[in-house]
PDB file of C-alpha atoms in Angstrom:
ATOM      1  CA  MET A 243      -1.146  14.447   7.172  1.00  0.00           C
ATOM      2  CA  GLU A 244       1.866  15.219   5.030  1.00  0.00           C
ATOM      3  CA  LYS A 245       1.558  14.978   1.293  1.00  0.00           C
ATOM      4  CA  ILE A 246       3.564  12.132  -0.239  1.00  0.00           C
ATOM      5  CA  ALA A 247       5.814  12.923  -3.196  1.00  0.00           C
ATOM      6  CA  HIS A 248       4.527  11.348  -6.399  1.00  0.00           C
ATOM      7  CA  ASP A 249       7.965   9.951  -7.224  1.00  0.00           C
ATOM      8  CA  LEU A 250       8.379   8.183  -3.858  1.00  0.00           C
ATOM      9  CA  LEU A 251       8.824   4.460  -4.504  1.00  0.00           C
ATOM     10  CA  VAL A 252       6.562   2.212  -2.437  1.00  0.00           C
ATOM     11  CA  THR A 253       7.076  -1.541  -2.237  1.00  0.00           C
ATOM     12  CA  SER A 254       5.946  -4.348   0.030  1.00  0.00           C
ATOM     13  CA  ASP A 255       8.527  -5.633   2.488  1.00  0.00           C
ATOM     14  CA  PRO A 256       9.806  -9.134   1.589  1.00  0.00           C
ATOM     15  CA  GLU A 257       9.472 -10.145   5.256  1.00  0.00           C
ATOM     16  CA  VAL A 258       5.684  -9.817   5.005  1.00  0.00           C
ATOM     17  CA  VAL A 259       3.511 -12.621   3.650  1.00  0.00           C
ATOM     18  CA  ASP A 260      -0.093 -12.308   2.570  1.00  0.00           C
ATOM     19  CA  CYS A 261      -3.104 -14.545   2.160  1.00  0.00           C
ATOM     20  CA  VAL A 262      -6.261 -13.555   0.293  1.00  0.00           C
ATOM     21  CA  LEU A 263      -9.381 -14.020   2.434  1.00  0.00           C
ATOM     22  CA  GLY A 264     -12.632 -13.312   0.596  1.00  0.00           C
ATOM     23  CA  ASP A 265     -12.498  -9.741  -0.713  1.00  0.00           C
ATOM     24  CA  GLY A 266      -9.605  -8.780   1.569  1.00  0.00           C
ATOM     25  CA  SER A 267      -6.368 -10.247   2.777  1.00  0.00           C
ATOM     26  CA  ALA A 268      -4.329 -10.965   5.881  1.00  0.00           C
ATOM     27  CA  LEU A 269      -0.709  -9.870   6.207  1.00  0.00           C
ATOM     28  CA  LEU A 270       1.823 -11.400   8.575  1.00  0.00           C
ATOM     29  CA  ASN A 271       4.962  -9.492   9.435  1.00  0.00           C
ATOM     30  CA  LEU A 272       7.500 -12.295   9.886  1.00  0.00           C
ATOM     31  CA  ARG A 273       9.786 -10.070  11.988  1.00  0.00           C
ATOM     32  CA  THR A 274       7.135  -9.254  14.587  1.00  0.00           C
ATOM     33  CA  ASN A 275       4.639 -12.125  14.119  1.00  0.00           C
ATOM     34  CA  ILE A 276       1.843  -9.543  14.028  1.00  0.00           C
ATOM     35  CA  TYR A 277      -1.119 -10.022  11.682  1.00  0.00           C
ATOM     36  CA  TYR A 278      -2.858  -7.200   9.832  1.00  0.00           C
ATOM     37  CA  SER A 279      -5.957  -7.182   7.644  1.00  0.00           C
ATOM     38  CA  LEU A 280      -6.715  -5.292   4.465  1.00  0.00           C
ATOM     39  CA  ASN A 281     -10.032  -4.662   2.739  1.00  0.00           C
ATOM     40  CA  GLU A 282     -10.566  -5.114  -0.999  1.00  0.00           C
ATOM     41  CA  VAL A 283      -8.898  -1.839  -1.989  1.00  0.00           C
ATOM     42  CA  GLY A 284      -6.022  -2.412   0.427  1.00  0.00           C
ATOM     43  CA  THR A 285      -5.514  -5.842  -1.115  1.00  0.00           C
ATOM     44  CA  TYR A 286      -5.456  -4.321  -4.601  1.00  0.00           C
ATOM     45  CA  VAL A 287      -2.809  -1.839  -3.416  1.00  0.00           C
ATOM     46  CA  TRP A 288      -0.813  -4.585  -1.693  1.00  0.00           C
ATOM     47  CA  HIS A 289      -0.576  -6.594  -4.907  1.00  0.00           C
ATOM     48  CA  ALA A 290       0.249  -3.449  -6.898  1.00  0.00           C
ATOM     49  CA  ILE A 291       3.295  -2.739  -4.703  1.00  0.00           C
ATOM     50  CA  ASP A 292       4.806  -6.192  -5.099  1.00  0.00           C
ATOM     51  CA  GLN A 293       7.462  -4.353  -7.115  1.00  0.00           C
ATOM     52  CA  PRO A 294       8.527  -0.742  -6.421  1.00  0.00           C
ATOM     53  CA  VAL A 295       5.879   1.669  -7.720  1.00  0.00           C
ATOM     54  CA  PRO A 296       6.002   5.478  -7.687  1.00  0.00           C
ATOM     55  CA  PHE A 297       3.267   6.783  -5.389  1.00  0.00           C
ATOM     56  CA  GLY A 298       1.813   8.929  -8.192  1.00  0.00           C
ATOM     57  CA  ASN A 299       1.434   5.886 -10.449  1.00  0.00           C
ATOM     58  CA  LEU A 300      -0.258   4.012  -7.618  1.00  0.00           C
ATOM     59  CA  VAL A 301      -2.757   6.852  -7.208  1.00  0.00           C
ATOM     60  CA  LYS A 302      -3.567   6.744 -10.933  1.00  0.00           C
ATOM     61  CA  ARG A 303      -3.973   2.954 -10.953  1.00  0.00           C
ATOM     62  CA  VAL A 304      -6.320   2.910  -7.960  1.00  0.00           C
ATOM     63  CA  ALA A 305      -8.341   5.894  -9.222  1.00  0.00           C
ATOM     64  CA  THR A 306      -8.772   4.176 -12.585  1.00  0.00           C
ATOM     65  CA  GLU A 307      -9.548   0.732 -11.151  1.00  0.00           C
ATOM     66  CA  TYR A 308     -12.215   2.068  -8.771  1.00  0.00           C
ATOM     67  CA  ALA A 309     -13.440   5.037 -10.872  1.00  0.00           C
ATOM     68  CA  ALA A 310     -12.715   7.333  -7.944  1.00  0.00           C
ATOM     69  CA  PRO A 311     -11.572  10.986  -7.838  1.00  0.00           C
ATOM     70  CA  ALA A 312      -7.761  11.123  -7.893  1.00  0.00           C
ATOM     71  CA  ASP A 313      -7.587  13.761  -5.142  1.00  0.00           C
ATOM     72  CA  GLN A 314      -9.569  11.560  -2.739  1.00  0.00           C
ATOM     73  CA  VAL A 315      -7.571   8.474  -3.724  1.00  0.00           C
ATOM     74  CA  GLU A 316      -4.340  10.373  -3.078  1.00  0.00           C
ATOM     75  CA  LYS A 317      -5.454  11.329   0.441  1.00  0.00           C
ATOM     76  CA  ASP A 318      -6.642   7.812   1.239  1.00  0.00           C
ATOM     77  CA  LEU A 319      -3.504   6.179  -0.170  1.00  0.00           C
ATOM     78  CA  ALA A 320      -1.261   8.595   1.718  1.00  0.00           C
ATOM     79  CA  ARG A 321      -2.985   7.511   4.922  1.00  0.00           C
ATOM     80  CA  LEU A 322      -2.727   3.805   4.001  1.00  0.00           C
ATOM     81  CA  VAL A 323       0.935   4.008   2.979  1.00  0.00           C
ATOM     82  CA  ALA A 324       1.774   5.888   6.190  1.00  0.00           C
ATOM     83  CA  ARG A 325       0.080   3.181   8.288  1.00  0.00           C
ATOM     84  CA  LEU A 326       1.772   0.374   6.368  1.00  0.00           C
ATOM     85  CA  ASP A 327       5.112   2.130   6.758  1.00  0.00           C
ATOM     86  CA  GLU A 328       4.620   2.650  10.503  1.00  0.00           C
ATOM     87  CA  ALA A 329       3.849  -1.071  10.849  1.00  0.00           C
ATOM     88  CA  GLY A 330       7.020  -2.015   8.925  1.00  0.00           C
ATOM     89  CA  LEU A 331       5.057  -3.619   6.099  1.00  0.00           C
ATOM     90  CA  VAL A 332       6.365  -1.479   3.248  1.00  0.00           C
ATOM     91  CA  THR A 333       9.520   0.275   2.178  1.00  0.00           C
ATOM     92  CA  CYS A 334       9.315   3.860   0.952  1.00  0.00           C
ATOM     93  CA  SER A 335      12.347   5.295  -0.807  1.00  0.00           C
ATOM     94  CA  PRO A 336      13.143   8.276  -2.990  1.00  0.00           C
ATOM     95  CA  ARG A 337      13.422   7.554  -6.679  1.00  0.00           C
TER      96      ARG A 337
END
C-alpha cells in the first residue's frame, strides 16, 4: 500500500449521508444507492472528516483518541482512506 502524504486533505463527500447505529454507523452513497458500514473507529474518522482535514492531523487525532501507536494508526488509516476513496465516499486533494 502506498504511503499517504500527511498534507493530503481528506473530507467526506457531500453526496454521502450517515446514520449512527450503536457503536458504528451506516453510510449511504446517494449517487450509487449503496450502503456501507463503519465500526466505532471508522465512525470517529467519518465525523472527523466532515470538514477537510490533513491526513497527518487525522493520524494524530485517532492515535490520541484511542491511545494507539501512530505508525499503526497511519497504516490502518491509509487503508481506510483508500477504501473510502475507491467507494467514492471521500474526496482526497492536495493542500
